[in-house]
Structure formats: C-alpha cells, structure tokens
XYZ file of C-alpha atoms in Angstrom:
186
model
C 3.113 19.032 -20.755
C 5.230 18.329 -17.804
C 4.204 17.281 -14.225
C 6.361 19.965 -12.704
C 3.767 22.412 -14.634
C 0.846 19.988 -14.416
C 0.909 19.726 -10.500
C 1.769 22.707 -8.833
C 4.309 22.613 -6.071
C 2.626 22.760 -2.424
C -0.620 21.127 -4.110
C -1.826 18.316 -1.733
C -3.593 16.424 -3.967
C -2.467 12.971 -4.815
C -2.414 11.723 -8.166
C -0.639 8.346 -10.389
C 0.377 8.798 -13.878
C -1.667 6.370 -16.314
C -0.757 6.319 -19.965
C 1.335 9.821 -19.697
C -1.942 11.519 -17.967
C -2.414 12.623 -14.609
C -5.061 11.186 -13.139
C -6.117 12.427 -9.830
C -6.640 9.890 -6.945
C -9.458 9.668 -4.560
C -8.918 10.374 -1.069
C -9.162 7.464 1.611
C -12.517 8.152 3.974
C -11.322 9.111 7.244
C -11.607 5.265 8.796
C -9.973 3.908 5.880
C -7.013 6.425 6.300
C -6.976 5.598 10.001
C -6.691 2.038 9.298
C -3.478 2.824 6.367
C -1.897 5.133 9.287
C -2.012 1.808 11.806
C -0.731 -0.672 9.253
C 1.914 1.376 8.091
C 2.791 2.015 12.013
C 2.755 -1.569 12.862
C 4.809 -2.732 9.709
C 7.242 0.706 10.403
C 7.819 -0.873 13.996
C 8.454 -4.108 12.858
C 11.252 -2.950 10.207
C 12.696 -1.094 12.987
C 13.159 -4.009 15.064
C 14.026 -6.313 12.299
C 15.716 -3.358 9.649
C 15.424 -4.983 6.412
C 13.826 -1.948 4.478
C 11.423 0.900 4.619
C 7.824 1.541 5.221
C 6.385 4.464 3.143
C 2.567 5.593 2.868
C 1.037 7.458 -0.434
C 4.223 7.390 -2.153
C 4.612 7.462 -5.938
C 6.478 4.800 -7.923
C 7.533 4.993 -10.911
C 6.563 1.434 -12.623
C 6.284 2.752 -16.521
C 9.207 0.317 -17.527
C 6.695 -2.674 -16.522
C 3.319 -1.159 -16.995
C 3.390 2.199 -18.655
C 2.247 3.562 -15.449
C 3.004 5.564 -11.655
C 0.830 4.066 -9.309
C 0.607 5.266 -5.308
C -0.074 2.361 -2.934
C -1.538 3.707 0.342
C 1.560 1.464 1.994
C 4.242 -0.093 1.043
C 7.415 -1.780 2.201
C 10.717 -1.636 -0.132
C 13.723 -3.936 1.218
C 16.824 -2.838 1.151
C 17.675 -5.614 -1.532
C 15.766 -3.381 -3.906
C 16.762 -0.168 -2.399
C 20.040 -0.009 -0.466
C 19.923 1.107 2.726
C 23.020 3.582 2.449
C 20.720 5.069 -0.378
C 18.447 8.028 0.404
C 14.958 8.093 -1.037
C 15.221 10.564 -3.544
C 13.174 13.969 -3.685
C 11.965 13.284 -7.323
C 8.009 12.861 -8.162
C 8.251 9.109 -7.845
C 10.609 6.389 -6.785
C 12.033 4.731 -9.377
C 12.041 1.228 -7.513
C 9.365 -1.744 -7.296
C 8.155 -2.041 -3.901
C 8.051 -5.876 -2.240
C 4.846 -5.258 -0.605
C 2.109 -2.953 -1.919
C -1.011 -2.213 0.226
C -4.060 -0.789 -1.284
C -7.012 0.182 1.309
C -10.397 0.141 -0.110
C -12.779 2.989 0.174
C -16.320 2.929 -0.991
C -15.157 5.203 -3.953
C -12.665 2.175 -5.151
C -14.285 0.259 -8.125
C -13.634 -3.381 -7.672
C -12.144 -3.544 -11.408
C -9.921 -0.791 -10.368
C -8.244 -2.820 -7.320
C -8.046 -5.652 -9.592
C -5.907 -4.018 -12.288
C -3.608 -2.253 -9.769
C -2.856 -5.777 -8.056
C -2.230 -7.631 -11.502
C 0.118 -4.405 -12.333
C 1.753 -4.449 -9.267
C 2.943 -8.033 -10.075
C 3.693 -7.291 -13.349
C 6.026 -4.891 -12.338
C 7.770 -7.066 -9.920
C 6.054 -6.328 -6.569
C 6.088 -9.816 -4.351
C 3.100 -9.293 -2.295
C -0.198 -7.325 -2.512
C -2.413 -6.851 0.546
C -6.060 -5.378 -0.442
C -7.653 -4.287 2.946
C -11.604 -4.228 3.293
C -12.111 -2.202 6.489
C -15.707 -2.277 6.011
C -15.604 -6.310 6.017
C -12.612 -6.275 8.593
C -10.859 -8.432 6.086
C -7.488 -8.491 4.098
C -6.970 -10.497 1.053
C -3.114 -11.081 0.508
C -2.342 -11.889 -2.996
C 0.977 -13.871 -3.352
C 0.594 -13.928 -7.639
C -2.720 -12.327 -9.381
C -4.902 -14.976 -9.318
C -3.384 -16.816 -5.968
C -5.197 -14.797 -3.224
C -5.774 -15.854 0.572
C -8.609 -14.259 2.524
C -7.403 -13.160 6.151
C -10.721 -12.301 8.113
C -10.643 -10.282 11.605
C -9.862 -13.355 14.121
C -7.210 -14.334 11.616
C -3.248 -13.846 11.675
C -1.788 -11.943 8.525
C 1.879 -12.654 7.754
C 4.478 -11.014 5.276
C 6.741 -13.909 5.898
C 7.771 -13.684 2.206
C 8.857 -10.033 2.247
C 8.878 -9.332 5.929
C 10.924 -12.285 7.902
C 8.645 -12.687 11.304
C 6.145 -9.931 10.764
C 2.675 -11.308 11.691
C -0.597 -9.480 12.666
C -3.685 -10.619 14.447
C -6.372 -8.483 12.438
C -8.209 -8.059 15.423
C -5.293 -5.757 16.249
C -6.006 -3.474 13.419
C -9.682 -3.518 13.304
C -9.994 -2.520 16.805
C -13.789 -1.910 17.509
C -12.999 0.658 20.192
C -11.811 2.354 17.226
C -14.856 1.920 15.063
C -17.388 5.171 14.622
C -20.947 4.696 15.513
C -22.196 4.555 11.596
C -19.895 1.487 11.442
C -21.375 -0.342 13.937
C -24.971 0.006 12.928
C-alpha cells in the first residue's frame, strides 16, 4: 500500500514509517507543544540573524538509507551545507536529508525506550546533535553521541555550538514559570 492511499490528503495525523509500516505518532500534550513551538521560534530567530540553515517542526525525514525508517522529530535544524539555501524544501511526504540537530520533546505518552531508540537512530543516520527535552523536569539531555550526554537544567545554558554557531539558550527562558499551568506547579 502506498503512503498516498494510506494517509489521505488533508489528514492532520502525524506518523512515522517504521519497517515500511505507518505508525501514528502520539500528539504532544499542550504544554509540550508550547515548549516545542517556543524552542523552534528561538532557533528560527537565531538562524535569521546567523543564516546557516533552516529550522522546521514536525517534518518527516527520510532516513531509510541509514536506519530503514522515516522519523519526525518535534523540531529540527538542517544546515545549508546539507541542503543548500538555493534549494527549496520539497513538497514530498518526507524530506530526503539528515538534519544536523534533532529535538524530541517528551510527553507523558513517550516511553523511555522509544526515545533512546530514536536518539541512536538519529546518530546512525548522521545527525550531529540530539536534544531530548523533558518539560516536566525542566531539563534538556544534550546528546553528542548515542552515549555521550550532558544534562542541562533550568538555571544552566544550552548551546548548539557544533551545529549552530553562537546559539546559546538559558533554559529558564524556555521554561518560564509564568507560563506553567496550575497543575504543573503542584
């Protein structure tokens, strides 16, 4: 079955392709979606000031040559070295490029083994940096390899120097307490 017949046009469901099968992705919770949106905006602002690539959200990447899967990070950065600025992003089901930075924002519905599997696959495909954002803990696990991780907490600074020159983010700016709902503060 082709993806064109499996996923009707205009269908808003998000999915990944695992071993040739469409697997529907669990949607982010409202707070986690807000975090992904904020992070995407911060990265996009940086790439407008330092034009080194593109920031995308919820984009399906074709990683089948490397890991046999198509994955959809919550946020990703693709450098102009990997996809030249003059090239338009294709209007295909999946973008046939490996992002430099892949970001997963963890919701309560994300099993830990699934996140670790994605981290390993991203590096196997050639991703240079993976951030796993834990909104409930106000931490980001910054992976530079599948086993080398730096845990960055709320009062610390996150950087992406290896892929985004001069990008630094104090996590307190991302996890702003004024945006937390009452149930998160309890």
